[in-house]
Structures are given as C-alpha cells and as structure tokens.
Amino acid sequence: MQLFLEAITDLTPGDECGRLFHGRGGRYPGSEHLCLDWFAPVVLLTAFKPLTPEELALVTERLQLRWQALGLALNLVYQYRAAGQTRTELIAGEIPEPHLASELGCRYQLHLLRGQNHGLFLDMRNGREWVMANSAQRKVLNLFAYTCAFSVAALKGGADEVVNMDMSKGALAIGKQNHLLNGLTAGARFLGHDIFKSWGKLKKLGPYDLLIVDPPSNQKGSFVATKDYLRLLRHLPQLLNPGAELLLCLNAPELDRAFLQSQVSDAAPELEFVKQLDNPPAFADRDPDRALKVLLYRYEGEPDSDTQ
C-alpha cells in the first residue's frame, strides 16, 4: 500500500466529482486493490480485497492529515467488494442528505451507503461529455439507462427527446429526480421494461438519431456481455435514422475492444466504426483493453419503412 499512502499526500479534490486514485489501472504496484473517489464533500475508499483494521486506520489517519492541511473536514466511506458481495460503512464524518454530485454543470443524486451502484459511474465522464456536445436537435435512445445521467447530459446538450429504458424501476425513479435536479421537466420518457422484450415499443417510439448502449457486463437476469451483446446488436439498425450515431460501451476487464468490434461485425455489419472515446486521465490503465471501452459507430443505412 506504500504507493497509495504516498499518493494521499498530494491529493487535491476539486469542485467536481472524480477519481482521486486508480489502483485498478495497475500503475501502482501493490495498490491494485484500492481506489479513491471524490463525491464532495465525501471520500469513497473502495478495496477489492479486505483491509485489516490496522491498514484501514492508517489510511484514515493519512487522509485526515491531508484533509486538515487542505482545511477540509474528512467524511469517509469505506466499501469492500469481493466475490459478488459488497460491504459499505461510514468511517469518519457524515454524508449530507441529499447528497448531490456535480459534473459538467449537472447534478446527480447519490446513495453511497446502498452498495456499489451508488448513482454515478465516474469513468463514463467523457462519454457524458461527448453526448452533451453531440445531442442538439436529436432524438436519443438510452438503453440500460440506470439513473439516466446520459439523458440529463443529452437534454442539457439540446436533445429534442430522450427515451430511457431500464428494467430497474428504482433506478429510473432516481433518474427522474436527476432530471428535476437539473431543471429538466420535459423531453424525457422513462420505461421500466426488459429491453429484450420491448423491441416493438422501442421501434414504435423511434427512429432515433443517437443510441447509447451502456449495459452491465455480467448481471444475471439482465445482461451477460458474452451472450447478450450479439443478440442486442441484431436489433439496433432497425431503430435508427440514416446518419445516426451509436455509443457502444463495454466495462469488462476480461473482454477487449476486439471482442466488441467482432460482435458488431457479426450482428450488425451495416454499422461503421468511427473511433474509441478516451477515458478520463484519472482512469489511466497499464492495459487499456482492461479498462472501459466506449466505441462510436455510425449507421448509414436505409430508413426502416415501419418507423417512417
């Protein structure tokens, strides 16, 4: 943990939420199991193997000293994840209620003590920024919408309409609150359905000019990338206007960019690869193929007669 402890002495959290230390990127030998995130005014320490009480006390002490030097009160949440289990506890200070994250001029509601899906995934910041910059006067479909951060970004960027679909109605309820937090009272639909049983409805509401696919990589009963990405991709072209763009996302360390590109080639060859979006610098990885993959595609096919 020495490199992690040394890094703490140089941390300077900003006004926006973001990752402060990314051990998972493999660039800090001995600290690969540790990550540190800033959701002002709370620090989230995540460990992917358990810390001993002595280690946790040492990290807390080092953070306390750094935060004191910055003139800040330390509010610290510790989360341990392993074997599908998550344990989360408040170690120091308090969490405001409501707890709101700030990013790119938008605000999002957080629930850090509810588990690993606490409301906003920081590694997708560049994706949301791209959507905000490329949504003007477009109809957007946001699949696996979760708490609808992409929808907020799209509407802030001038989208005409966003259709959000996710089978978790609880996540969508938070998504509705996120829209209200940002003064977005119109322009968004929230559909709590299983995507694989809803193609007819999605097609009826289309066609779309921008489509975002950000699924879980391995969530039983929802989506398993190795078997479900292919059958998902087969349906996408029929939902799109000619010239539409797609953001296809994959966050599975064991699956590389070539996996997703081959899935697209097999299931939807009419989609043309444009580029891969960079991840935020804070998420730099020794092996980029293990990190989040966000691929931009374009559809130049013919309009589907059933959606015109």
Short mmCIF file of N, CA, C and O in Angstrom, two decimals, residues 195-308:
data_model
loop_
_atom_site.label_atom_id
_atom_site.label_comp_id
_atom_site.label_asym_id
_atom_site.label_seq_id
_atom_site.Cartn_x
_atom_site.Cartn_y
_atom_site.Cartn_z
N ILE A 195 -35.42 -4.82 -21.91
CA ILE A 195 -35.12 -4.38 -23.28
C ILE A 195 -35.37 -5.49 -24.29
O ILE A 195 -35.92 -5.24 -25.37
N PHE A 196 -35.02 -6.72 -23.94
CA PHE A 196 -35.13 -7.81 -24.89
C PHE A 196 -36.58 -8.22 -25.17
O PHE A 196 -36.84 -8.99 -26.08
N LYS A 197 -37.51 -7.68 -24.40
CA LYS A 197 -38.93 -7.94 -24.64
C LYS A 197 -39.66 -6.69 -25.12
O LYS A 197 -40.89 -6.67 -25.13
N SER A 198 -38.90 -5.68 -25.51
CA SER A 198 -39.53 -4.37 -25.79
C SER A 198 -39.15 -3.79 -27.14
O SER A 198 -39.31 -2.58 -27.35
N TRP A 199 -38.69 -4.62 -28.06
CA TRP A 199 -38.26 -4.07 -29.34
C TRP A 199 -39.40 -3.39 -30.09
O TRP A 199 -39.19 -2.35 -30.74
N GLY A 200 -40.58 -3.96 -30.01
CA GLY A 200 -41.72 -3.36 -30.70
C GLY A 200 -42.02 -1.96 -30.20
O GLY A 200 -42.26 -1.03 -30.98
N LYS A 201 -41.99 -1.79 -28.89
CA LYS A 201 -42.26 -0.48 -28.29
C LYS A 201 -41.16 0.52 -28.66
O LYS A 201 -41.44 1.67 -29.00
N LEU A 202 -39.92 0.08 -28.59
CA LEU A 202 -38.81 0.97 -28.93
C LEU A 202 -38.87 1.40 -30.39
O LEU A 202 -38.60 2.56 -30.73
N LYS A 203 -39.24 0.46 -31.25
CA LYS A 203 -39.34 0.78 -32.67
C LYS A 203 -40.47 1.77 -32.93
O LYS A 203 -40.33 2.71 -33.72
N LYS A 204 -41.57 1.60 -32.23
CA LYS A 204 -42.71 2.49 -32.39
C LYS A 204 -42.37 3.92 -31.97
O LYS A 204 -42.84 4.89 -32.57
N LEU A 205 -41.55 4.05 -30.93
CA LEU A 205 -41.17 5.38 -30.43
C LEU A 205 -40.06 6.01 -31.25
O LEU A 205 -39.78 7.21 -31.10
N GLY A 206 -39.40 5.25 -32.11
CA GLY A 206 -38.30 5.75 -32.92
C GLY A 206 -38.78 6.36 -34.21
O GLY A 206 -39.96 6.69 -34.35
N PRO A 207 -37.86 6.53 -35.18
CA PRO A 207 -36.45 6.16 -35.13
C PRO A 207 -35.61 7.20 -34.38
O PRO A 207 -36.07 8.30 -34.11
N TYR A 208 -34.37 6.83 -34.08
CA TYR A 208 -33.50 7.64 -33.24
C TYR A 208 -32.27 8.11 -34.01
O TYR A 208 -31.81 7.46 -34.95
N ASP A 209 -31.75 9.24 -33.56
CA ASP A 209 -30.56 9.83 -34.18
C ASP A 209 -29.28 9.53 -33.39
O ASP A 209 -28.18 9.68 -33.90
N LEU A 210 -29.46 9.17 -32.13
CA LEU A 210 -28.33 8.81 -31.26
C LEU A 210 -28.78 7.71 -30.32
O LEU A 210 -29.84 7.83 -29.69
N LEU A 211 -27.99 6.65 -30.26
CA LEU A 211 -28.34 5.50 -29.43
C LEU A 211 -27.17 5.20 -28.50
O LEU A 211 -26.03 5.12 -28.95
N ILE A 212 -27.47 5.05 -27.22
CA ILE A 212 -26.45 4.78 -26.21
C ILE A 212 -26.72 3.41 -25.59
O ILE A 212 -27.84 3.14 -25.12
N VAL A 213 -25.72 2.55 -25.60
CA VAL A 213 -25.82 1.21 -25.02
C VAL A 213 -24.73 1.08 -23.96
O VAL A 213 -23.55 0.99 -24.28
N ASP A 214 -25.13 1.10 -22.70
CA ASP A 214 -24.16 1.01 -21.59
C ASP A 214 -24.63 -0.06 -20.60
O ASP A 214 -25.07 0.24 -19.49
N PRO A 215 -24.51 -1.34 -21.00
CA PRO A 215 -25.05 -2.42 -20.17
C PRO A 215 -24.09 -2.85 -19.07
O PRO A 215 -22.89 -2.59 -19.13
N PRO A 216 -24.63 -3.54 -18.04
CA PRO A 216 -23.72 -4.22 -17.11
C PRO A 216 -23.00 -5.32 -17.88
O PRO A 216 -23.50 -5.83 -18.88
N SER A 217 -21.81 -5.68 -17.44
CA SER A 217 -21.05 -6.68 -18.19
C SER A 217 -21.45 -8.11 -17.83
O SER A 217 -21.38 -9.01 -18.66
N ASN A 218 -21.88 -8.30 -16.59
CA ASN A 218 -22.22 -9.66 -16.16
C ASN A 218 -23.21 -9.59 -15.00
O ASN A 218 -22.84 -9.74 -13.84
N GLN A 219 -24.45 -9.36 -15.34
CA GLN A 219 -25.50 -9.25 -14.33
C GLN A 219 -26.59 -10.27 -14.64
O GLN A 219 -27.37 -10.09 -15.58
N LYS A 220 -26.61 -11.34 -13.87
CA LYS A 220 -27.54 -12.44 -14.12
C LYS A 220 -28.98 -11.93 -14.11
O LYS A 220 -29.38 -11.18 -13.23
N GLY A 221 -29.73 -12.31 -15.11
CA GLY A 221 -31.12 -11.90 -15.22
C GLY A 221 -31.31 -10.59 -15.96
O GLY A 221 -32.44 -10.21 -16.24
N SER A 222 -30.20 -9.92 -16.29
CA SER A 222 -30.28 -8.66 -17.00
C SER A 222 -29.46 -8.70 -18.28
O SER A 222 -30.00 -8.60 -19.37
N PHE A 223 -28.13 -8.86 -18.12
CA PHE A 223 -27.26 -8.81 -19.30
C PHE A 223 -25.94 -9.47 -18.97
O PHE A 223 -25.30 -9.15 -17.97
N VAL A 224 -25.54 -10.39 -19.83
CA VAL A 224 -24.22 -11.02 -19.77
C VAL A 224 -23.58 -10.77 -21.12
O VAL A 224 -24.05 -11.29 -22.14
N ALA A 225 -22.52 -9.99 -21.14
CA ALA A 225 -21.97 -9.49 -22.40
C ALA A 225 -21.61 -10.60 -23.37
O ALA A 225 -21.84 -10.48 -24.58
N THR A 226 -21.04 -11.70 -22.88
CA THR A 226 -20.56 -12.74 -23.77
C THR A 226 -21.68 -13.42 -24.57
O THR A 226 -21.44 -13.98 -25.62
N LYS A 227 -22.92 -13.36 -24.08
CA LYS A 227 -24.02 -13.99 -24.83
C LYS A 227 -25.10 -13.00 -25.27
O LYS A 227 -25.83 -13.26 -26.22
N ASP A 228 -25.18 -11.85 -24.62
CA ASP A 228 -26.30 -10.95 -24.89
C ASP A 228 -25.96 -9.77 -25.80
O ASP A 228 -26.86 -9.21 -26.43
N TYR A 229 -24.69 -9.40 -25.90
CA TYR A 229 -24.37 -8.25 -26.75
C TYR A 229 -24.73 -8.54 -28.20
O TYR A 229 -25.27 -7.70 -28.93
N LEU A 230 -24.45 -9.76 -28.63
CA LEU A 230 -24.71 -10.14 -30.02
C LEU A 230 -26.19 -10.04 -30.35
O LEU A 230 -26.58 -9.45 -31.37
N ARG A 231 -27.04 -10.59 -29.49
CA ARG A 231 -28.48 -10.55 -29.80
C ARG A 231 -29.06 -9.16 -29.64
O ARG A 231 -30.05 -8.82 -30.29
N LEU A 232 -28.44 -8.33 -28.81
CA LEU A 232 -28.85 -6.93 -28.72
C LEU A 232 -28.53 -6.19 -30.02
O LEU A 232 -29.38 -5.48 -30.58
N LEU A 233 -27.31 -6.36 -30.50
CA LEU A 233 -26.86 -5.64 -31.68
C LEU A 233 -27.70 -5.93 -32.91
O LEU A 233 -27.88 -5.06 -33.77
N ARG A 234 -28.22 -7.13 -33.00
CA ARG A 234 -29.02 -7.51 -34.18
C ARG A 234 -30.23 -6.60 -34.37
O ARG A 234 -30.70 -6.41 -35.49
N HIS A 235 -30.75 -6.05 -33.29
CA HIS A 235 -31.98 -5.25 -33.36
C HIS A 235 -31.72 -3.77 -33.59
O HIS A 235 -32.65 -3.02 -33.92
N LEU A 236 -30.49 -3.30 -33.37
CA LEU A 236 -30.27 -1.86 -33.32
C LEU A 236 -30.46 -1.13 -34.64
O LEU A 236 -31.07 -0.05 -34.66
N PRO A 237 -29.99 -1.66 -35.79
CA PRO A 237 -30.14 -0.88 -37.03
C PRO A 237 -31.59 -0.51 -37.34
O PRO A 237 -31.84 0.58 -37.87
N GLN A 238 -32.54 -1.38 -37.02
CA GLN A 238 -33.93 -1.09 -37.35
C GLN A 238 -34.53 0.04 -36.50
O GLN A 238 -35.63 0.50 -36.77
N LEU A 239 -33.78 0.48 -35.48
CA LEU A 239 -34.27 1.56 -34.62
C LEU A 239 -33.74 2.93 -35.05
O LEU A 239 -34.14 3.95 -34.47
N LEU A 240 -32.88 2.99 -36.09
CA LEU A 240 -32.08 4.18 -36.34
C LEU A 240 -32.47 4.91 -37.62
O LEU A 240 -32.88 4.30 -38.61
N ASN A 241 -32.29 6.22 -37.57
CA ASN A 241 -32.34 7.04 -38.78
C ASN A 241 -31.00 6.93 -39.51
O ASN A 241 -29.96 6.74 -38.88
N PRO A 242 -31.00 7.09 -40.84
CA PRO A 242 -29.72 7.16 -41.54
C PRO A 242 -28.87 8.30 -40.99
O PRO A 242 -29.38 9.39 -40.71
N GLY A 243 -27.59 8.03 -40.80
CA GLY A 243 -26.69 9.03 -40.22
C GLY A 243 -26.66 9.01 -38.71
O GLY A 243 -25.92 9.79 -38.10
N ALA A 244 -27.42 8.13 -38.10
CA ALA A 244 -27.45 8.05 -36.63
C ALA A 244 -26.10 7.58 -36.10
O ALA A 244 -25.34 6.88 -36.78
N GLU A 245 -25.80 7.98 -34.88
CA GLU A 245 -24.58 7.56 -34.20
C GLU A 245 -24.93 6.70 -33.00
O GLU A 245 -25.99 6.85 -32.40
N LEU A 246 -24.01 5.81 -32.65
CA LEU A 246 -24.19 4.89 -31.53
C LEU A 246 -22.95 4.93 -30.65
O LEU A 246 -21.82 4.91 -31.14
N LEU A 247 -23.17 4.98 -29.33
CA LEU A 247 -22.11 4.76 -28.36
C LEU A 247 -22.32 3.37 -27.78
O LEU A 247 -23.32 3.12 -27.10
N LEU A 248 -21.39 2.47 -28.06
CA LEU A 248 -21.46 1.10 -27.56
C LEU A 248 -20.41 0.95 -26.48
O LEU A 248 -19.21 1.15 -26.74
N CYS A 249 -20.84 0.59 -25.28
CA CYS A 249 -19.95 0.59 -24.12
C CYS A 249 -19.75 -0.83 -23.60
O CYS A 249 -20.67 -1.66 -23.65
N LEU A 250 -18.56 -1.08 -23.08
CA LEU A 250 -18.23 -2.38 -22.51
C LEU A 250 -17.26 -2.17 -21.37
O LEU A 250 -16.16 -1.65 -21.57
N ASN A 251 -17.65 -2.57 -20.17
CA ASN A 251 -16.78 -2.42 -19.00
C ASN A 251 -16.55 -3.78 -18.36
O ASN A 251 -17.11 -4.11 -17.32
N ALA A 252 -15.74 -4.58 -19.04
CA ALA A 252 -15.41 -5.93 -18.59
C ALA A 252 -13.92 -6.14 -18.81
O ALA A 252 -13.48 -6.23 -19.96
N PRO A 253 -13.12 -6.19 -17.75
CA PRO A 253 -11.66 -6.32 -17.92
C PRO A 253 -11.25 -7.54 -18.73
O PRO A 253 -10.23 -7.51 -19.43
N GLU A 254 -12.05 -8.59 -18.68
CA GLU A 254 -11.69 -9.82 -19.37
C GLU A 254 -12.04 -9.80 -20.86
O GLU A 254 -11.65 -10.71 -21.61
N LEU A 255 -12.78 -8.77 -21.32
CA LEU A 255 -13.18 -8.66 -22.72
C LEU A 255 -12.56 -7.41 -23.32
O LEU A 255 -12.75 -6.31 -22.81
N ASP A 256 -11.84 -7.58 -24.43
CA ASP A 256 -11.14 -6.44 -25.01
C ASP A 256 -11.99 -5.75 -26.08
O ASP A 256 -13.10 -6.15 -26.39
N ARG A 257 -11.41 -4.69 -26.63
CA ARG A 257 -12.10 -3.93 -27.68
C ARG A 257 -12.41 -4.81 -28.88
O ARG A 257 -13.47 -4.68 -29.50
N ALA A 258 -11.49 -5.71 -29.23
CA ALA A 258 -11.70 -6.58 -30.38
C ALA A 258 -12.94 -7.45 -30.21
O ALA A 258 -13.63 -7.76 -31.20
N PHE A 259 -13.25 -7.84 -28.97
CA PHE A 259 -14.45 -8.63 -28.73
C PHE A 259 -15.69 -7.85 -29.17
O PHE A 259 -16.54 -8.37 -29.91
N LEU A 260 -15.80 -6.60 -28.74
CA LEU A 260 -16.99 -5.82 -29.08
C LEU A 260 -17.04 -5.53 -30.58
O LEU A 260 -18.10 -5.62 -31.20
N GLN A 261 -15.90 -5.23 -31.17
CA GLN A 261 -15.89 -4.95 -32.60
C GLN A 261 -16.29 -6.17 -33.41
O GLN A 261 -16.99 -6.06 -34.43
N SER A 262 -15.87 -7.34 -32.98
CA SER A 262 -16.24 -8.56 -33.70
C SER A 262 -17.73 -8.86 -33.54
O SER A 262 -18.38 -9.34 -34.48
N GLN A 263 -18.29 -8.54 -32.37
CA GLN A 263 -19.73 -8.71 -32.16
C GLN A 263 -20.52 -7.81 -33.11
O GLN A 263 -21.52 -8.23 -33.70
N VAL A 264 -20.06 -6.58 -33.27
CA VAL A 264 -20.73 -5.66 -34.19
C VAL A 264 -20.62 -6.17 -35.62
O VAL A 264 -21.60 -6.17 -36.37
N SER A 265 -19.45 -6.60 -36.02
CA SER A 265 -19.25 -7.09 -37.39
C SER A 265 -20.13 -8.28 -37.69
O SER A 265 -20.66 -8.41 -38.81
N ASP A 266 -20.32 -9.15 -36.71
CA ASP A 266 -21.13 -10.35 -36.93
C ASP A 266 -22.62 -10.04 -36.94
O ASP A 266 -23.37 -10.59 -37.75
N ALA A 267 -23.07 -9.17 -36.03
CA ALA A 267 -24.50 -8.96 -35.85
C ALA A 267 -25.06 -7.77 -36.61
O ALA A 267 -26.23 -7.78 -36.99
N ALA A 268 -24.24 -6.75 -36.83
CA ALA A 268 -24.74 -5.52 -37.47
C ALA A 268 -23.64 -4.92 -38.34
O ALA A 268 -23.13 -3.84 -38.05
N PRO A 269 -23.27 -5.60 -39.42
CA PRO A 269 -22.16 -5.12 -40.26
C PRO A 269 -22.43 -3.78 -40.92
O PRO A 269 -21.49 -3.13 -41.40
N GLU A 270 -23.70 -3.34 -40.94
CA GLU A 270 -24.00 -2.04 -41.53
C GLU A 270 -23.59 -0.87 -40.63
O GLU A 270 -23.65 0.28 -41.04
N LEU A 271 -23.17 -1.16 -39.40
CA LEU A 271 -22.66 -0.13 -38.52
C LEU A 271 -21.18 0.10 -38.81
O LEU A 271 -20.40 -0.84 -38.87
N GLU A 272 -20.80 1.36 -38.97
CA GLU A 272 -19.42 1.71 -39.33
C GLU A 272 -18.69 2.26 -38.12
O GLU A 272 -19.13 3.23 -37.49
N PHE A 273 -17.56 1.65 -37.78
CA PHE A 273 -16.75 2.12 -36.66
C PHE A 273 -16.16 3.49 -36.97
O PHE A 273 -15.61 3.71 -38.05
N VAL A 274 -16.24 4.41 -36.00
CA VAL A 274 -15.70 5.75 -36.16
C VAL A 274 -14.45 5.93 -35.30
O VAL A 274 -13.37 6.25 -35.79
N LYS A 275 -14.57 5.71 -33.99
CA LYS A 275 -13.43 5.88 -33.10
C LYS A 275 -13.78 5.35 -31.72
O LYS A 275 -14.94 5.06 -31.42
N GLN A 276 -12.76 5.23 -30.89
CA GLN A 276 -12.95 4.90 -29.47
C GLN A 276 -12.75 6.18 -28.66
O GLN A 276 -11.78 6.91 -28.85
N LEU A 277 -13.67 6.47 -27.76
CA LEU A 277 -13.53 7.63 -26.89
C LEU A 277 -12.48 7.35 -25.82
O LEU A 277 -12.40 6.24 -25.28
N ASP A 278 -11.68 8.35 -25.53
CA ASP A 278 -10.70 8.23 -24.46
C ASP A 278 -11.41 8.19 -23.11
O ASP A 278 -12.47 8.81 -22.92
N ASN A 279 -10.81 7.49 -22.16
CA ASN A 279 -11.29 7.54 -20.79
C ASN A 279 -10.68 8.74 -20.09
O ASN A 279 -9.66 9.28 -20.51
N PRO A 280 -11.29 9.20 -18.98
CA PRO A 280 -10.69 10.31 -18.23
C PRO A 280 -9.27 9.97 -17.81
O PRO A 280 -8.96 8.81 -17.49
N PRO A 281 -8.37 10.95 -17.78
CA PRO A 281 -6.97 10.70 -17.41
C PRO A 281 -6.83 10.00 -16.06
O PRO A 281 -5.90 9.21 -15.87
N ALA A 282 -7.74 10.29 -15.13
CA ALA A 282 -7.65 9.68 -13.80
C ALA A 282 -7.83 8.17 -13.86
O ALA A 282 -7.47 7.46 -12.91
N PHE A 283 -8.36 7.65 -14.97
CA PHE A 283 -8.60 6.21 -15.11
C PHE A 283 -7.56 5.55 -16.02
O PHE A 283 -7.82 4.50 -16.60
N ALA A 284 -6.40 6.17 -16.15
CA ALA A 284 -5.33 5.59 -16.98
C ALA A 284 -5.03 4.16 -16.55
O ALA A 284 -4.97 3.87 -15.35
N ASP A 285 -4.85 3.28 -17.52
CA ASP A 285 -4.67 1.86 -17.25
C ASP A 285 -3.42 1.35 -17.96
O ASP A 285 -3.16 1.72 -19.11
N ARG A 286 -2.66 0.53 -17.26
CA ARG A 286 -1.46 -0.07 -17.86
C ARG A 286 -1.83 -0.91 -19.08
O ARG A 286 -1.07 -0.99 -20.05
N ASP A 287 -3.02 -1.51 -19.07
CA ASP A 287 -3.53 -2.30 -20.19
C ASP A 287 -4.87 -1.71 -20.60
O ASP A 287 -5.91 -2.04 -20.00
N PRO A 288 -4.91 -0.83 -21.60
CA PRO A 288 -6.16 -0.16 -21.98
C PRO A 288 -7.31 -1.10 -22.31
O PRO A 288 -8.47 -0.75 -22.14
N ASP A 289 -6.99 -2.33 -22.75
CA ASP A 289 -8.05 -3.26 -23.10
C ASP A 289 -8.80 -3.77 -21.87
O ASP A 289 -9.89 -4.34 -21.98
N ARG A 290 -8.22 -3.59 -20.68
CA ARG A 290 -8.91 -3.98 -19.46
C ARG A 290 -9.84 -2.87 -18.95
O ARG A 290 -10.69 -3.11 -18.11
N ALA A 291 -9.63 -1.67 -19.45
CA ALA A 291 -10.40 -0.53 -18.97
C ALA A 291 -11.74 -0.43 -19.71
O ALA A 291 -12.05 -1.24 -20.58
N LEU A 292 -12.52 0.55 -19.34
CA LEU A 292 -13.78 0.83 -20.01
C LEU A 292 -13.55 1.08 -21.50
O LEU A 292 -12.66 1.83 -21.88
N LYS A 293 -14.39 0.44 -22.34
CA LYS A 293 -14.35 0.67 -23.77
C LYS A 293 -15.63 1.38 -24.20
O LYS A 293 -16.74 0.90 -23.91
N VAL A 294 -15.50 2.54 -24.84
CA VAL A 294 -16.64 3.29 -25.37
C VAL A 294 -16.36 3.52 -26.85
O VAL A 294 -15.52 4.33 -27.22
N LEU A 295 -17.09 2.81 -27.70
CA LEU A 295 -16.85 2.84 -29.15
C LEU A 295 -17.97 3.61 -29.84
O LEU A 295 -19.15 3.35 -29.61
N LEU A 296 -17.57 4.51 -30.73
CA LEU A 296 -18.52 5.29 -31.51
C LEU A 296 -18.70 4.66 -32.88
O LEU A 296 -17.71 4.41 -33.59
N TYR A 297 -19.96 4.40 -33.24
CA TYR A 297 -20.31 3.86 -34.55
C TYR A 297 -21.29 4.80 -35.24
O TYR A 297 -21.96 5.60 -34.59
N ARG A 298 -21.37 4.65 -36.57
CA ARG A 298 -22.34 5.42 -37.35
C ARG A 298 -23.14 4.47 -38.24
O ARG A 298 -22.61 3.48 -38.75
N TYR A 299 -24.43 4.79 -38.40
CA TYR A 299 -25.31 3.98 -39.25
C TYR A 299 -25.67 4.79 -40.49
O TYR A 299 -26.25 5.87 -40.39
N GLU A 300 -25.31 4.29 -41.66
CA GLU A 300 -25.61 4.99 -42.91
C GLU A 300 -26.58 4.20 -43.77
O GLU A 300 -26.62 4.37 -44.99
N GLY A 301 -27.37 3.33 -43.15
CA GLY A 301 -28.29 2.50 -43.90
C GLY A 301 -29.53 3.23 -44.35
O GLY A 301 -29.68 4.45 -44.21
N GLU A 302 -30.45 2.45 -44.87
CA GLU A 302 -31.72 3.00 -45.34
C GLU A 302 -32.70 3.12 -44.18
O GLU A 302 -32.66 2.33 -43.23
N PRO A 303 -33.61 4.11 -44.21
CA PRO A 303 -34.63 4.22 -43.17
C PRO A 303 -35.54 2.99 -43.19
O PRO A 303 -35.84 2.45 -44.25
N ASP A 304 -35.92 2.55 -42.00
CA ASP A 304 -36.83 1.41 -41.89
C ASP A 304 -38.24 1.88 -42.19
O ASP A 304 -38.75 2.81 -41.58
N SER A 305 -38.91 1.23 -43.15
CA SER A 305 -40.22 1.70 -43.61
C SER A 305 -41.27 1.66 -42.50
O SER A 305 -42.21 2.46 -42.49
N ASP A 306 -41.11 0.76 -41.53
CA ASP A 306 -42.11 0.64 -40.46
C ASP A 306 -42.02 1.77 -39.45
O ASP A 306 -42.92 1.94 -38.63
N THR A 307 -40.92 2.54 -39.45
CA THR A 307 -40.75 3.60 -38.47
C THR A 307 -40.91 4.98 -39.11
O THR A 307 -40.75 5.98 -38.44
N GLN A 308 -41.18 5.02 -40.39
CA GLN A 308 -41.32 6.30 -41.08
C GLN A 308 -42.80 6.69 -41.18
O GLN A 308 -43.66 5.86 -41.26
#
